[in-house]
Amino acid sequence: MSPSKSVILVTGGSGLVGQAIHWVVENDPKYGKREGEEWVFLTSKDGNLIDPAATKAIFEKYRPTHVIHLAAKVGGLFGNMAANLDYFRDNLLINDNILHNAKEFGVQKVVSCLSTCIFPDKTTYPIDETMVHHGPPHDSNFGYSHSKRMVDVMNRAYNEQFGCNFTSVIPTNVFGPHDNFHLVNSHVIPGLIHKCYLAQQNGTPFVMAGTGRPLRQFIYSRDLARLFVWTLREYKEITPLILSVPEEEEVSIKQVGDAIVKAMEYTGDYRFDTTKADGQYKKTASNKKLMTLNPDFKFTPFDVALDETVQWFKENVDTIRK
Ligand code: NDP
């Protein structure tokens, strides 16, 4: 980034990832705010990004030089299955409004956020960045997935036609402070933390669905935030970059449960309901491209990150999304 004044606009600034970037910008000695940088964190109260006029007004107000684009209609499995068209249209409109205004206002760089669920359903492992458009995504959230794939298409076209420096990153499963801890409509880690907390409060068993054997790559939101800042400053390509822990750091759902029980200091009955389905065994993604470009990056150990998340949950349990 140029040493002169930069205005970095973060859409979706109130969400899990946006709050983590805010924390890193304020607190991290290496990836934190630099002289001449002004960071602006948007929420939906600043304007509905589905609306072209509201989006344009935001760009007119802040005149950003850089954009980290996180805002999205995000939902659980059932929400997606019930409304694939809404997830497709809302996200397509949000992404089109952001990139169109970024081009019109001469933004120097945009980093948009995709997701590993956009990869083909039938694929080989590990998944890498070249495979985004190699086959249909999973049926359950094809609307959301296709809208995210179109960001990569737009980035390429804006670059070819207008020379824009718009790129994207693909995080694996994110967890951390400020997550959505809803019992049903949430991702696996925050949902289980909430479940374990209730078991502890009520003296009831903590029962995990399935065998606990499936493997997942989880990235701590604050590590992801550091990598977003690094991408904004250092990544030169238009094509997407997977932001993930290494393949060897995949953890099993049982390891997740064990770490939650330990961090929560839960001593009650803890078991697995093996009559419940497990879901996909693994979805391993390669972080080779990231580690080639940024070989010194150190991920927070999973247990440490999980413990910080549980402590944050306990301190904020009365006010959080749940
Ligand atoms: P959250 O659901 O925590 O936050 C979503 C953010 O988007 C909020 O700030 C919300 O504002 C904002 N937003 C939603 N709709 C609109 C709208 N119409 N206009 C303006 N703002 C809007 O999401 P995450 O932080 O988890 O996700 C951020 C990005 O990361 C998304 O693009 C998501 O697809 C991606 N991602 C997330 C993963 C995960 O595991 N969480 C994994 C991979 C990718 P408000 O709070 O005001 O409603």
mmCIF file of C-alpha atoms and ligand atoms in Angstrom:
data_model
loop_
_atom_site.group_PDB
_atom_site.id
_atom_site.type_symbol
_atom_site.label_atom_id
_atom_site.label_comp_id
_atom_site.label_asym_id
_atom_site.label_seq_id
_atom_site.Cartn_x
_atom_site.Cartn_y
_atom_site.Cartn_z
ATOM 1 C CA MET A 1 0.000 0.000 0.000
ATOM 2 C CA SER A 2 1.202 3.527 -0.653
ATOM 3 C CA PRO A 3 2.694 5.425 2.312
ATOM 4 C CA SER A 4 0.224 8.317 1.789
ATOM 5 C CA LYS A 5 -3.175 8.318 3.432
ATOM 6 C CA SER A 6 -5.255 5.171 2.908
ATOM 7 C CA VAL A 7 -8.903 4.679 3.776
ATOM 8 C CA ILE A 8 -9.655 0.995 4.227
ATOM 9 C CA LEU A 9 -13.344 0.185 4.167
ATOM 10 C CA VAL A 10 -14.378 -3.154 5.708
ATOM 11 C CA THR A 11 -17.888 -4.294 4.761
ATOM 12 C CA GLY A 12 -19.486 -6.702 7.239
ATOM 13 C CA GLY A 13 -17.423 -5.098 10.016
ATOM 14 C CA SER A 14 -19.788 -6.278 12.784
ATOM 15 C CA GLY A 15 -19.557 -9.994 11.917
ATOM 16 C CA LEU A 16 -17.233 -12.768 13.130
ATOM 17 C CA VAL A 17 -14.485 -11.971 10.621
ATOM 18 C CA GLY A 18 -15.023 -8.183 10.612
ATOM 19 C CA GLN A 19 -14.734 -7.959 14.410
ATOM 20 C CA ALA A 20 -11.545 -10.035 14.292
ATOM 21 C CA ILE A 21 -10.003 -7.665 11.720
ATOM 22 C CA HIS A 22 -11.027 -4.755 13.952
ATOM 23 C CA TRP A 23 -9.266 -6.441 16.901
ATOM 24 C CA VAL A 24 -6.096 -7.117 14.887
ATOM 25 C CA VAL A 25 -6.010 -3.567 13.508
ATOM 26 C CA GLU A 26 -6.214 -2.184 17.065
ATOM 27 C CA ASN A 27 -3.994 -4.718 18.860
ATOM 28 C CA ASP A 28 -1.548 -6.598 16.648
ATOM 29 C CA PRO A 29 2.021 -5.223 16.583
ATOM 30 C CA LYS A 30 2.773 -6.665 13.120
ATOM 31 C CA TYR A 31 -0.562 -6.588 11.306
ATOM 32 C CA GLY A 32 -2.096 -3.637 13.165
ATOM 33 C CA LYS A 33 -2.864 -0.152 11.910
ATOM 34 C CA ARG A 34 -0.022 1.710 10.211
ATOM 35 C CA GLU A 35 0.586 5.425 10.064
ATOM 36 C CA GLY A 36 -1.610 7.121 7.470
ATOM 37 C CA GLU A 37 -4.248 4.384 7.552
ATOM 38 C CA GLU A 38 -7.855 5.056 8.448
ATOM 39 C CA TRP A 39 -9.975 1.933 8.948
ATOM 40 C CA VAL A 40 -13.764 2.115 8.584
ATOM 41 C CA PHE A 41 -15.868 -0.851 9.759
ATOM 42 C CA LEU A 42 -19.371 -0.952 8.289
ATOM 43 C CA THR A 43 -22.484 -2.678 9.606
ATOM 44 C CA SER A 44 -25.825 -3.071 7.873
ATOM 45 C CA LYS A 45 -26.943 0.057 9.776
ATOM 46 C CA ASP A 46 -24.587 2.110 7.593
ATOM 47 C CA GLY A 47 -26.590 1.059 4.550
ATOM 48 C CA ASN A 48 -28.074 -1.997 2.901
ATOM 49 C CA LEU A 49 -25.474 -3.118 0.348
ATOM 50 C CA ILE A 50 -28.190 -4.830 -1.700
ATOM 51 C CA ASP A 51 -29.315 -1.314 -2.597
ATOM 52 C CA PRO A 52 -27.203 0.385 -5.318
ATOM 53 C CA ALA A 53 -27.994 3.921 -4.085
ATOM 54 C CA ALA A 54 -27.118 3.101 -0.460
ATOM 55 C CA THR A 55 -23.866 1.463 -1.565
ATOM 56 C CA LYS A 56 -22.924 4.447 -3.734
ATOM 57 C CA ALA A 57 -23.663 6.804 -0.823
ATOM 58 C CA ILE A 58 -21.219 4.844 1.372
ATOM 59 C CA PHE A 59 -18.458 5.157 -1.240
ATOM 60 C CA GLU A 60 -19.222 8.882 -1.623
ATOM 61 C CA LYS A 61 -19.028 9.367 2.145
ATOM 62 C CA TYR A 62 -15.773 7.494 2.844
ATOM 63 C CA ARG A 63 -13.936 7.627 -0.536
ATOM 64 C CA PRO A 64 -12.056 4.374 0.261
ATOM 65 C CA THR A 65 -8.681 3.632 -1.296
ATOM 66 C CA HIS A 66 -8.941 -0.060 -0.295
ATOM 67 C CA VAL A 67 -11.854 -2.401 0.478
ATOM 68 C CA ILE A 68 -12.056 -5.653 2.427
ATOM 69 C CA HIS A 69 -15.411 -7.048 1.395
ATOM 70 C CA LEU A 70 -16.927 -9.454 3.937
ATOM 71 C CA ALA A 71 -20.634 -8.560 3.997
ATOM 72 C CA ALA A 72 -22.804 -11.428 2.824
ATOM 73 C CA LYS A 73 -26.095 -13.125 3.420
ATOM 74 C CA VAL A 74 -24.755 -16.092 5.422
ATOM 75 C CA GLY A 75 -26.877 -18.927 6.790
ATOM 76 C CA GLY A 76 -26.976 -22.494 8.007
ATOM 77 C CA LEU A 77 -27.801 -25.610 6.021
ATOM 78 C CA PHE A 78 -31.586 -25.344 6.368
ATOM 79 C CA GLY A 79 -31.707 -21.611 5.676
ATOM 80 C CA ASN A 80 -29.787 -22.158 2.443
ATOM 81 C CA MET A 81 -31.849 -25.171 1.370
ATOM 82 C CA ALA A 82 -35.078 -23.243 1.867
ATOM 83 C CA ALA A 83 -33.996 -20.127 -0.037
ATOM 84 C CA ASN A 84 -31.244 -20.777 -2.581
ATOM 85 C CA LEU A 85 -32.607 -18.014 -4.803
ATOM 86 C CA ASP A 86 -32.430 -15.413 -1.990
ATOM 87 C CA TYR A 87 -28.840 -16.390 -1.167
ATOM 88 C CA PHE A 88 -27.925 -16.200 -4.855
ATOM 89 C CA ARG A 89 -29.611 -12.856 -5.597
ATOM 90 C CA ASP A 90 -28.768 -11.001 -2.378
ATOM 91 C CA ASN A 91 -25.104 -11.930 -2.552
ATOM 92 C CA LEU A 92 -24.875 -11.304 -6.282
ATOM 93 C CA LEU A 93 -26.362 -7.824 -5.795
ATOM 94 C CA ILE A 94 -24.141 -7.005 -2.787
ATOM 95 C CA ASN A 95 -21.001 -8.145 -4.631
ATOM 96 C CA ASP A 96 -21.942 -6.336 -7.843
ATOM 97 C CA ASN A 97 -22.651 -3.094 -5.958
ATOM 98 C CA ILE A 98 -19.327 -3.260 -4.101
ATOM 99 C CA LEU A 99 -17.160 -4.051 -7.129
ATOM 100 C CA HIS A 100 -18.955 -1.600 -9.439
ATOM 101 C CA ASN A 101 -18.510 1.265 -6.965
ATOM 102 C CA ALA A 102 -14.924 0.217 -6.238
ATOM 103 C CA LYS A 103 -14.203 0.598 -9.952
ATOM 104 C CA GLU A 104 -16.143 3.881 -10.284
ATOM 105 C CA PHE A 105 -14.389 5.419 -7.258
ATOM 106 C CA GLY A 106 -10.908 4.265 -8.304
ATOM 107 C CA VAL A 107 -10.333 1.930 -5.348
ATOM 108 C CA GLN A 108 -6.727 0.626 -5.532
ATOM 109 C CA LYS A 109 -7.445 -2.856 -4.210
ATOM 110 C CA VAL A 110 -10.414 -4.986 -3.141
ATOM 111 C CA VAL A 111 -10.109 -8.280 -1.251
ATOM 112 C CA SER A 112 -13.432 -10.156 -1.260
ATOM 113 C CA CYS A 113 -14.258 -13.168 0.865
ATOM 114 C CA LEU A 114 -15.309 -16.465 -0.712
ATOM 115 C CA SER A 115 -15.695 -19.781 1.153
ATOM 116 C CA THR A 116 -14.494 -23.386 0.733
ATOM 117 C CA CYS A 117 -18.107 -24.533 0.342
ATOM 118 C CA ILE A 118 -18.035 -23.073 -3.200
ATOM 119 C CA PHE A 119 -15.717 -25.872 -4.394
ATOM 120 C CA PRO A 120 -17.121 -28.714 -6.518
ATOM 121 C CA ASP A 121 -19.052 -31.305 -4.551
ATOM 122 C CA LYS A 122 -17.339 -34.151 -6.375
ATOM 123 C CA THR A 123 -13.637 -33.469 -6.298
ATOM 124 C CA THR A 124 -10.213 -34.826 -5.455
ATOM 125 C CA TYR A 125 -8.351 -33.870 -2.265
ATOM 126 C CA PRO A 126 -6.644 -31.709 -1.261
ATOM 127 C CA ILE A 127 -8.708 -28.941 -2.857
ATOM 128 C CA ASP A 128 -6.688 -26.082 -4.314
ATOM 129 C CA GLU A 129 -7.326 -22.664 -5.847
ATOM 130 C CA THR A 130 -7.396 -23.960 -9.434
ATOM 131 C CA MET A 131 -10.556 -26.020 -8.787
ATOM 132 C CA VAL A 132 -13.128 -23.288 -8.011
ATOM 133 C CA HIS A 133 -15.021 -23.668 -11.316
ATOM 134 C CA HIS A 134 -14.396 -27.387 -11.926
ATOM 135 C CA GLY A 135 -17.891 -28.746 -11.309
ATOM 136 C CA PRO A 136 -21.177 -28.036 -9.531
ATOM 137 C CA PRO A 137 -21.052 -27.148 -5.816
ATOM 138 C CA HIS A 138 -23.069 -29.101 -3.230
ATOM 139 C CA ASP A 139 -26.834 -28.958 -3.906
ATOM 140 C CA SER A 140 -27.750 -27.673 -0.445
ATOM 141 C CA ASN A 141 -26.274 -24.180 -0.960
ATOM 142 C CA PHE A 142 -25.788 -23.880 -4.713
ATOM 143 C CA GLY A 143 -27.238 -20.335 -4.719
ATOM 144 C CA TYR A 144 -24.747 -18.987 -2.172
ATOM 145 C CA SER A 145 -21.873 -20.910 -3.786
ATOM 146 C CA HIS A 146 -22.538 -19.705 -7.322
ATOM 147 C CA SER A 147 -22.887 -16.086 -6.172
ATOM 148 C CA LYS A 148 -19.450 -16.361 -4.514
ATOM 149 C CA ARG A 149 -17.913 -18.014 -7.594
ATOM 150 C CA MET A 150 -19.138 -15.034 -9.635
ATOM 151 C CA VAL A 151 -16.908 -12.735 -7.553
ATOM 152 C CA ASP A 152 -13.905 -14.526 -9.036
ATOM 153 C CA VAL A 153 -15.404 -14.120 -12.521
ATOM 154 C CA MET A 154 -15.977 -10.385 -11.903
ATOM 155 C CA ASN A 155 -12.483 -9.891 -10.490
ATOM 156 C CA ARG A 156 -10.985 -11.358 -13.630
ATOM 157 C CA ALA A 157 -13.222 -9.321 -15.917
ATOM 158 C CA TYR A 158 -12.622 -6.030 -14.038
ATOM 159 C CA ASN A 159 -8.908 -6.679 -14.290
ATOM 160 C CA GLU A 160 -8.988 -7.543 -18.009
ATOM 161 C CA GLN A 161 -11.285 -4.692 -19.005
ATOM 162 C CA PHE A 162 -10.255 -1.903 -16.627
ATOM 163 C CA GLY A 163 -6.989 -3.047 -14.992
ATOM 164 C CA CYS A 164 -8.625 -3.208 -11.539
ATOM 165 C CA ASN A 165 -6.752 -4.911 -8.706
ATOM 166 C CA PHE A 166 -9.658 -6.895 -7.256
ATOM 167 C CA THR A 167 -8.900 -10.284 -5.698
ATOM 168 C CA SER A 168 -10.438 -12.817 -3.307
ATOM 169 C CA VAL A 169 -9.576 -15.199 -0.484
ATOM 170 C CA ILE A 170 -11.131 -18.538 0.448
ATOM 171 C CA PRO A 171 -11.167 -19.262 4.200
ATOM 172 C CA THR A 172 -11.975 -22.698 5.644
ATOM 173 C CA ASN A 173 -14.255 -22.971 8.722
ATOM 174 C CA VAL A 174 -13.792 -19.866 10.865
ATOM 175 C CA PHE A 175 -14.353 -19.653 14.635
ATOM 176 C CA GLY A 176 -13.619 -17.124 17.357
ATOM 177 C CA PRO A 177 -15.084 -14.306 19.460
ATOM 178 C CA HIS A 178 -18.241 -12.633 18.068
ATOM 179 C CA ASP A 179 -19.413 -15.802 16.286
ATOM 180 C CA ASN A 180 -23.058 -16.762 16.068
ATOM 181 C CA PHE A 181 -23.589 -19.244 18.946
ATOM 182 C CA HIS A 182 -27.147 -20.239 17.969
ATOM 183 C CA LEU A 183 -27.867 -23.878 18.862
ATOM 184 C CA VAL A 184 -29.193 -24.879 15.427
ATOM 185 C CA ASN A 185 -28.366 -22.138 12.952
ATOM 186 C CA SER A 186 -24.626 -21.901 13.613
ATOM 187 C CA HIS A 187 -21.352 -23.523 12.624
ATOM 188 C CA VAL A 188 -20.066 -26.578 14.513
ATOM 189 C CA ILE A 189 -17.721 -24.971 17.072
ATOM 190 C CA PRO A 190 -19.944 -22.135 18.371
ATOM 191 C CA GLY A 191 -22.981 -24.463 18.411
ATOM 192 C CA LEU A 192 -21.084 -27.049 20.521
ATOM 193 C CA ILE A 193 -19.704 -24.429 22.902
ATOM 194 C CA HIS A 194 -23.251 -23.257 23.583
ATOM 195 C CA LYS A 195 -24.481 -26.855 23.974
ATOM 196 C CA CYS A 196 -21.704 -27.701 26.458
ATOM 197 C CA TYR A 197 -22.427 -24.506 28.400
ATOM 198 C CA LEU A 198 -26.121 -25.465 28.721
ATOM 199 C CA ALA A 199 -25.180 -29.025 29.806
ATOM 200 C CA GLN A 200 -22.972 -27.517 32.512
ATOM 201 C CA GLN A 201 -25.663 -25.051 33.638
ATOM 202 C CA ASN A 202 -28.476 -27.610 33.700
ATOM 203 C CA GLY A 203 -26.545 -30.678 34.872
ATOM 204 C CA THR A 204 -27.579 -32.577 31.723
ATOM 205 C CA PRO A 205 -25.317 -34.710 29.432
ATOM 206 C CA PHE A 206 -23.246 -33.057 26.688
ATOM 207 C CA VAL A 207 -24.138 -35.170 23.657
ATOM 208 C CA MET A 208 -22.330 -34.689 20.336
ATOM 209 C CA ALA A 209 -24.094 -35.838 17.153
ATOM 210 C CA GLY A 210 -22.272 -38.551 15.112
ATOM 211 C CA THR A 211 -19.086 -40.515 15.766
ATOM 212 C CA GLY A 212 -16.724 -37.561 16.195
ATOM 213 C CA ARG A 213 -14.485 -39.004 13.450
ATOM 214 C CA PRO A 214 -14.922 -36.453 10.592
ATOM 215 C CA LEU A 215 -11.979 -34.123 10.046
ATOM 216 C CA ARG A 216 -12.079 -30.350 9.473
ATOM 217 C CA GLN A 217 -9.646 -27.478 9.043
ATOM 218 C CA PHE A 218 -10.603 -24.673 11.419
ATOM 219 C CA ILE A 219 -9.035 -21.246 11.233
ATOM 220 C CA TYR A 220 -9.064 -18.910 14.236
ATOM 221 C CA SER A 221 -10.773 -15.639 13.284
ATOM 222 C CA ARG A 222 -7.813 -13.582 14.553
ATOM 223 C CA ASP A 223 -5.356 -15.588 12.403
ATOM 224 C CA LEU A 224 -7.685 -15.126 9.450
ATOM 225 C CA ALA A 225 -7.807 -11.396 10.215
ATOM 226 C CA ARG A 226 -3.991 -11.187 10.187
ATOM 227 C CA LEU A 227 -3.990 -12.985 6.841
ATOM 228 C CA PHE A 228 -6.611 -10.587 5.436
ATOM 229 C CA VAL A 229 -4.346 -7.648 6.324
ATOM 230 C CA TRP A 230 -1.362 -9.452 4.800
ATOM 231 C CA THR A 231 -3.372 -10.191 1.622
ATOM 232 C CA LEU A 232 -4.390 -6.556 1.325
ATOM 233 C CA ARG A 233 -0.787 -5.419 1.697
ATOM 234 C CA GLU A 234 1.180 -8.142 -0.088
ATOM 235 C CA TYR A 235 -0.837 -10.498 -2.331
ATOM 236 C CA LYS A 236 -0.377 -9.546 -5.985
ATOM 237 C CA GLU A 237 -2.669 -11.920 -7.882
ATOM 238 C CA ILE A 238 -6.277 -11.566 -9.040
ATOM 239 C CA THR A 239 -6.964 -15.289 -8.672
ATOM 240 C CA PRO A 240 -8.186 -16.533 -5.261
ATOM 241 C CA LEU A 241 -5.988 -17.572 -2.338
ATOM 242 C CA ILE A 242 -7.021 -20.277 0.148
ATOM 243 C CA LEU A 243 -6.529 -19.128 3.766
ATOM 244 C CA SER A 244 -6.277 -22.279 5.838
ATOM 245 C CA VAL A 245 -4.206 -24.107 8.416
ATOM 246 C CA PRO A 246 -1.991 -26.851 6.908
ATOM 247 C CA GLU A 247 -3.491 -30.221 5.957
ATOM 248 C CA GLU A 248 -1.691 -31.841 8.925
ATOM 249 C CA GLU A 249 -3.566 -29.551 11.322
ATOM 250 C CA GLU A 250 -6.965 -30.933 10.447
ATOM 251 C CA VAL A 251 -8.761 -31.841 13.675
ATOM 252 C CA SER A 252 -11.463 -34.412 14.305
ATOM 253 C CA ILE A 253 -14.864 -33.406 15.680
ATOM 254 C CA LYS A 254 -13.936 -35.481 18.760
ATOM 255 C CA GLN A 255 -10.847 -33.299 19.290
ATOM 256 C CA VAL A 256 -13.152 -30.266 19.058
ATOM 257 C CA GLY A 257 -15.462 -31.757 21.728
ATOM 258 C CA ASP A 258 -12.506 -32.653 23.980
ATOM 259 C CA ALA A 259 -11.073 -29.135 23.699
ATOM 260 C CA ILE A 260 -14.450 -27.554 24.492
ATOM 261 C CA VAL A 261 -14.946 -29.802 27.534
ATOM 262 C CA LYS A 262 -11.460 -28.868 28.771
ATOM 263 C CA ALA A 263 -11.814 -25.124 28.136
ATOM 264 C CA MET A 264 -15.289 -25.089 29.711
ATOM 265 C CA GLU A 265 -14.040 -27.179 32.691
ATOM 266 C CA TYR A 266 -17.085 -29.375 32.142
ATOM 267 C CA THR A 267 -16.986 -32.511 34.302
ATOM 268 C CA GLY A 268 -20.430 -33.986 33.523
ATOM 269 C CA ASP A 269 -21.497 -36.820 31.194
ATOM 270 C CA TYR A 270 -19.946 -36.334 27.702
ATOM 271 C CA ARG A 271 -20.730 -38.747 24.875
ATOM 272 C CA PHE A 272 -21.428 -39.285 21.172
ATOM 273 C CA ASP A 273 -24.796 -40.147 19.643
ATOM 274 C CA THR A 274 -23.606 -42.490 16.872
ATOM 275 C CA THR A 275 -27.165 -42.926 15.540
ATOM 276 C CA LYS A 276 -26.836 -39.383 14.093
ATOM 277 C CA ALA A 277 -25.264 -38.775 10.670
ATOM 278 C CA ASP A 278 -21.639 -37.647 10.430
ATOM 279 C CA GLY A 279 -21.702 -35.533 7.273
ATOM 280 C CA GLN A 280 -18.789 -35.520 4.838
ATOM 281 C CA TYR A 281 -15.706 -37.303 6.276
ATOM 282 C CA LYS A 282 -13.272 -34.607 5.184
ATOM 283 C CA LYS A 283 -12.944 -31.610 2.850
ATOM 284 C CA THR A 284 -9.204 -31.056 3.027
ATOM 285 C CA ALA A 285 -7.938 -27.859 1.395
ATOM 286 C CA SER A 286 -4.307 -27.134 0.522
ATOM 287 C CA ASN A 287 -2.632 -24.022 1.953
ATOM 288 C CA LYS A 288 0.508 -24.565 -0.153
ATOM 289 C CA LYS A 289 0.052 -21.358 -2.164
ATOM 290 C CA LEU A 290 -0.328 -19.292 1.025
ATOM 291 C CA MET A 291 2.692 -20.871 2.725
ATOM 292 C CA THR A 292 4.850 -20.414 -0.380
ATOM 293 C CA LEU A 293 4.027 -16.696 -0.419
ATOM 294 C CA ASN A 294 4.000 -16.174 3.369
ATOM 295 C CA PRO A 295 6.238 -18.945 4.774
ATOM 296 C CA ASP A 296 6.782 -17.333 8.183
ATOM 297 C CA PHE A 297 3.118 -17.107 9.158
ATOM 298 C CA LYS A 298 2.412 -18.856 12.478
ATOM 299 C CA PHE A 299 -1.085 -20.125 13.213
ATOM 300 C CA THR A 300 -2.390 -20.005 16.795
ATOM 301 C CA PRO A 301 -2.494 -23.594 18.165
ATOM 302 C CA PHE A 302 -6.062 -24.935 17.989
ATOM 303 C CA ASP A 303 -6.403 -25.498 21.772
ATOM 304 C CA VAL A 304 -5.244 -21.952 22.558
ATOM 305 C CA ALA A 305 -7.644 -20.429 20.012
ATOM 306 C CA LEU A 306 -10.510 -22.590 21.259
ATOM 307 C CA ASP A 307 -9.789 -21.642 24.864
ATOM 308 C CA GLU A 308 -9.803 -17.912 23.988
ATOM 309 C CA THR A 309 -13.125 -18.389 22.186
ATOM 310 C CA VAL A 310 -14.705 -20.232 25.139
ATOM 311 C CA GLN A 311 -13.486 -17.576 27.609
ATOM 312 C CA TRP A 312 -14.946 -14.852 25.352
ATOM 313 C CA PHE A 313 -18.237 -16.786 25.181
ATOM 314 C CA LYS A 314 -18.407 -17.089 28.973
ATOM 315 C CA GLU A 315 -17.653 -13.390 29.514
ATOM 316 C CA ASN A 316 -20.241 -12.255 26.954
ATOM 317 C CA VAL A 317 -22.900 -14.948 27.210
ATOM 318 C CA ASP A 318 -25.708 -12.528 28.096
ATOM 319 C CA THR A 319 -25.272 -10.276 25.073
ATOM 320 C CA ILE A 320 -23.959 -12.443 22.217
ATOM 321 C CA ARG A 321 -25.713 -13.799 19.098
ATOM 322 C CA LYS A 322 -27.259 -17.093 20.203
HETATM 323 P P1 NDP B 1 -21.413 -12.789 9.888
HETATM 324 O O1 NDP B 1 -22.750 -13.397 9.632
HETATM 325 O O2 NDP B 1 -20.812 -12.910 11.258
HETATM 326 O O3 NDP B 1 -21.469 -11.248 9.486
HETATM 327 C C1 NDP B 1 -22.054 -10.821 8.291
HETATM 328 C C2 NDP B 1 -21.763 -9.349 8.134
HETATM 329 O O4 NDP B 1 -22.352 -8.888 6.913
HETATM 330 C C3 NDP B 1 -22.354 -8.495 9.257
HETATM 331 O O5 NDP B 1 -21.469 -7.438 9.526
HETATM 332 C C4 NDP B 1 -23.644 -7.958 8.630
HETATM 333 O O6 NDP B 1 -24.054 -6.714 9.182
HETATM 334 C C5 NDP B 1 -23.183 -7.771 7.180
HETATM 335 N N1 NDP B 1 -24.292 -7.770 6.226
HETATM 336 C C6 NDP B 1 -25.091 -8.830 5.894
HETATM 337 N N2 NDP B 1 -26.011 -8.450 4.979
HETATM 338 C C7 NDP B 1 -25.771 -7.131 4.707
HETATM 339 C C8 NDP B 1 -26.384 -6.172 3.852
HETATM 340 N N3 NDP B 1 -27.423 -6.494 3.069
HETATM 341 N N4 NDP B 1 -25.891 -4.906 3.850
HETATM 342 C C9 NDP B 1 -24.854 -4.559 4.644
HETATM 343 N N5 NDP B 1 -24.214 -5.425 5.467
HETATM 344 C C10 NDP B 1 -24.675 -6.700 5.506
HETATM 345 O O7 NDP B 1 -20.430 -13.377 8.803
HETATM 346 P P2 NDP B 1 -18.906 -13.857 8.936
HETATM 347 O O8 NDP B 1 -18.092 -12.806 9.594
HETATM 348 O O9 NDP B 1 -18.917 -15.253 9.459
HETATM 349 O O10 NDP B 1 -18.516 -13.956 7.394
HETATM 350 C C11 NDP B 1 -17.823 -12.920 6.717
HETATM 351 C C12 NDP B 1 -17.480 -13.416 5.341
HETATM 352 O O11 NDP B 1 -16.715 -14.604 5.463
HETATM 353 C C13 NDP B 1 -18.703 -13.765 4.485
HETATM 354 O O12 NDP B 1 -18.481 -13.289 3.176
HETATM 355 C C14 NDP B 1 -18.737 -15.286 4.524
HETATM 356 O O13 NDP B 1 -19.300 -15.791 3.355
HETATM 357 C C15 NDP B 1 -17.275 -15.623 4.647
HETATM 358 N N6 NDP B 1 -16.944 -16.922 5.251
HETATM 359 C C16 NDP B 1 -17.307 -17.228 6.549
HETATM 360 C C17 NDP B 1 -16.958 -18.455 7.086
HETATM 361 C C18 NDP B 1 -17.314 -18.822 8.488
HETATM 362 O O14 NDP B 1 -16.982 -19.950 8.908
HETATM 363 N N7 NDP B 1 -17.949 -17.951 9.266
HETATM 364 C C19 NDP B 1 -16.207 -19.454 6.305
HETATM 365 C C20 NDP B 1 -15.844 -19.012 4.989
HETATM 366 C C21 NDP B 1 -16.218 -17.796 4.506
HETATM 367 P P3 NDP B 1 -25.007 -6.659 10.523
HETATM 368 O O15 NDP B 1 -24.211 -7.237 11.653
HETATM 369 O O16 NDP B 1 -25.284 -5.222 10.715
HETATM 370 O O17 NDP B 1 -26.215 -7.495 10.193
#
